[in-house]
PDB file of C-alpha atoms in Angstrom:
ATOM      1  CA  MET L 187       2.856  52.660 -70.005  1.00 76.00           C
ATOM      2  CA  ARG L 188       0.337  49.849 -70.104  1.00 86.00           C
ATOM      3  CA  ALA L 189      -2.495  48.808 -67.836  1.00 85.00           C
ATOM      4  CA  LYS L 190      -1.858  46.009 -65.354  1.00 87.00           C
ATOM      5  CA  ARG L 191      -1.780  42.496 -66.758  1.00 85.00           C
ATOM      6  CA  GLU L 192      -5.013  41.394 -65.080  1.00 88.00           C
ATOM      7  CA  PHE L 193      -6.933  44.001 -67.109  1.00 85.00           C
ATOM      8  CA  ARG L 194      -5.463  43.057 -70.496  1.00 87.00           C
ATOM      9  CA  ASN L 195      -7.879  40.194 -71.260  1.00 88.00           C
ATOM     10  CA  ARG L 196     -10.675  42.585 -72.192  1.00 90.00           C
ATOM     11  CA  ASP L 197     -11.939  43.737 -75.590  1.00 91.00           C
ATOM     12  CA  GLY L 198      -9.215  45.341 -77.739  1.00 91.00           C
ATOM     13  CA  THR L 199     -10.815  48.783 -77.622  1.00 93.00           C
ATOM     14  CA  GLU L 200     -11.133  48.609 -73.849  1.00 94.00           C
ATOM     15  CA  VAL L 201      -7.461  47.676 -73.473  1.00 93.00           C
ATOM     16  CA  ALA L 202      -6.420  50.471 -75.848  1.00 93.00           C
ATOM     17  CA  VAL L 203      -8.461  52.993 -73.826  1.00 94.00           C
ATOM     18  CA  LEU L 204      -6.972  51.758 -70.538  1.00 94.00           C
ATOM     19  CA  ASP L 205      -3.438  51.952 -71.939  1.00 93.00           C
ATOM     20  CA  GLU L 206      -3.948  55.527 -73.133  1.00 94.00           C
ATOM     21  CA  LEU L 207      -5.475  56.542 -69.813  1.00 94.00           C
ATOM     22  CA  VAL L 208      -2.652  54.917 -67.837  1.00 94.00           C
ATOM     23  CA  ASP L 209      -0.175  56.955 -69.912  1.00 92.00           C
ATOM     24  CA  ARG L 210      -1.944  60.126 -68.782  1.00 91.00           C
ATOM     25  CA  ALA L 211      -3.126  58.946 -65.361  1.00 90.00           C
ATOM     26  CA  ASP L 212      -2.351  62.223 -63.595  1.00 89.00           C
ATOM     27  CA  ASP L 213      -4.102  64.556 -66.042  1.00 91.00           C
ATOM     28  CA  GLY L 214      -6.745  62.263 -67.475  1.00 92.00           C
ATOM     29  CA  MET L 215      -8.205  62.629 -70.943  1.00 95.00           C
ATOM     30  CA  THR L 216     -11.359  63.988 -72.512  1.00 94.00           C
ATOM     31  CA  VAL L 217     -13.472  61.793 -74.769  1.00 93.00           C
ATOM     32  CA  LEU L 218     -12.136  63.691 -77.782  1.00 93.00           C
ATOM     33  CA  GLU L 219      -8.540  63.021 -76.721  1.00 95.00           C
ATOM     34  CA  ILE L 220      -9.300  59.341 -76.235  1.00 95.00           C
ATOM     35  CA  ARG L 221     -11.010  59.189 -79.621  1.00 94.00           C
ATOM     36  CA  ALA L 222      -7.946  60.717 -81.280  1.00 94.00           C
ATOM     37  CA  ALA L 223      -5.590  58.264 -79.553  1.00 94.00           C
ATOM     38  CA  VAL L 224      -7.577  55.017 -79.953  1.00 94.00           C
ATOM     39  CA  GLU L 225      -8.367  53.532 -83.335  1.00 90.00           C
ATOM     40  CA  ALA L 226     -12.056  52.785 -82.918  1.00 92.00           C
ATOM     41  CA  ASP L 227     -15.306  54.153 -84.239  1.00 92.00           C
ATOM     42  CA  ILE L 228     -17.383  56.313 -81.926  1.00 93.00           C
ATOM     43  CA  ASP L 229     -19.895  53.531 -81.193  1.00 95.00           C
ATOM     44  CA  GLY L 230     -17.142  51.088 -80.225  1.00 94.00           C
ATOM     45  CA  LEU L 231     -15.493  53.728 -78.077  1.00 95.00           C
ATOM     46  CA  GLU L 232     -18.783  54.567 -76.367  1.00 95.00           C
ATOM     47  CA  GLU L 233     -19.406  50.881 -75.601  1.00 96.00           C
ATOM     48  CA  ALA L 234     -15.868  50.432 -74.267  1.00 95.00           C
ATOM     49  CA  LEU L 235     -16.125  53.469 -71.999  1.00 96.00           C
ATOM     50  CA  SER L 236     -19.503  52.315 -70.740  1.00 96.00           C
ATOM     51  CA  ARG L 237     -18.201  48.836 -69.861  1.00 96.00           C
ATOM     52  CA  LEU L 238     -15.060  50.232 -68.232  1.00 96.00           C
ATOM     53  CA  LYS L 239     -17.164  52.639 -66.165  1.00 96.00           C
ATOM     54  CA  SER L 240     -19.632  49.961 -65.076  1.00 96.00           C
ATOM     55  CA  ASP L 241     -16.746  47.664 -64.084  1.00 95.00           C
ATOM     56  CA  GLY L 242     -15.172  50.458 -62.020  1.00 95.00           C
ATOM     57  CA  LEU L 243     -11.980  50.635 -64.098  1.00 95.00           C
ATOM     58  CA  ILE L 244     -12.276  54.314 -65.005  1.00 96.00           C
ATOM     59  CA  ASP L 245     -13.283  57.385 -63.036  1.00 96.00           C
ATOM     60  CA  VAL L 246     -15.158  60.260 -64.641  1.00 94.00           C
ATOM     61  CA  GLU L 247     -14.593  63.707 -63.178  1.00 93.00           C
ATOM     62  CA  ARG L 248     -16.060  67.063 -64.057  1.00 90.00           C
ATOM     63  CA  ASP L 249     -13.176  69.537 -64.371  1.00 73.00           C
ATOM     64  CA  GLY L 250     -14.730  72.952 -64.788  1.00 81.00           C
ATOM     65  CA  GLN L 251     -16.387  72.914 -68.185  1.00 88.00           C
ATOM     66  CA  GLN L 252     -15.109  69.566 -69.414  1.00 91.00           C
ATOM     67  CA  THR L 253     -15.380  65.949 -68.405  1.00 92.00           C
ATOM     68  CA  VAL L 254     -12.084  64.204 -67.701  1.00 95.00           C
ATOM     69  CA  ILE L 255     -11.681  60.442 -67.642  1.00 96.00           C
ATOM     70  CA  LYS L 256      -8.947  58.828 -65.542  1.00 95.00           C
ATOM     71  CA  PRO L 257      -7.995  55.217 -64.914  1.00 95.00           C
ATOM     72  CA  ASN L 258      -8.937  53.793 -61.549  1.00 94.00           C
ATOM     73  CA  ASP L 259      -5.866  53.444 -59.329  1.00 92.00           C
ATOM     74  CA  ARG L 260      -6.028  49.642 -59.425  1.00 93.00           C
ATOM     75  CA  VAL L 261      -5.469  49.683 -63.202  1.00 92.00           C
ATOM     76  CA  VAL L 262      -2.211  51.686 -63.011  1.00 91.00           C
ATOM     77  CA  PRO L 263       0.912  49.516 -62.525  1.00 90.00           C
ATOM     78  CA  ASP L 264       2.821  50.057 -59.288  1.00 83.00           C
ATOM     79  CA  ASP L 265       6.185  49.856 -61.053  1.00 70.00           C
ATOM     80  CA  PRO L 266       6.222  51.510 -64.505  1.00 59.00           C
ATOM     81  CA  ALA L 267       9.303  49.520 -65.551  1.00 52.00           C
ATOM     82  CA  ASP L 268       7.428  46.227 -65.095  1.00 47.00           C
ATOM     83  CA  ALA L 269       4.534  47.431 -67.216  1.00 48.00           C
ATOM     84  CA  GLU L 270       6.809  48.195 -70.165  1.00 48.00           C
ATOM     85  CA  THR L 271       8.950  45.054 -70.214  1.00 47.00           C
ATOM     86  CA  ASP L 272       6.655  42.271 -69.023  1.00 49.00           C
ATOM     87  CA  ASP L 273       4.774  41.434 -72.220  1.00 58.00           C
ATOM     88  CA  SER L 274       3.899  37.827 -72.833  1.00 65.00           C
ATOM     89  CA  LEU L 275       3.724  36.405 -76.321  1.00 64.00           C
ATOM     90  CA  VAL L 276      -0.061  36.203 -76.052  1.00 67.00           C
ATOM     91  CA  GLU L 277      -0.306  39.887 -75.096  1.00 69.00           C
ATOM     92  CA  ARG L 278       1.908  40.935 -78.002  1.00 66.00           C
ATOM     93  CA  LEU L 279      -0.183  38.879 -80.440  1.00 69.00           C
ATOM     94  CA  ARG L 280      -3.393  40.276 -78.966  1.00 69.00           C
ATOM     95  CA  ASP L 281      -2.081  43.827 -79.435  1.00 70.00           C
ATOM     96  CA  ARG L 282      -0.810  43.088 -82.941  1.00 71.00           C
ATOM     97  CA  PHE L 283      -4.126  41.698 -84.164  1.00 74.00           C
ATOM     98  CA  GLY L 284      -6.342  44.038 -82.163  1.00 67.00           C
ATOM     99  CA  LEU L 285      -7.939  41.317 -80.104  1.00 64.00           C
TER     100      LEU L 285
END
């Protein structure tokens, strides 16, 4: 599943992180899981997470001994079917070229 359209005009790493988190919205992901799923160096990933956190698009929770990151509810599409099929040409090009 993909993040809502209004959040897709961000940096490529930020969008990739949001998409991965939306896919696992119920469980969330650790930083290591996000790093394995998103093709970005650790500095780029750290910057993306910082911006997403400061913009209120992700929530960070302490789950026992580990930190779990989840997408904010407003990022998760209401209808999963719409999120999968409603790609514009610009969004597909942006994804293709990592923009």
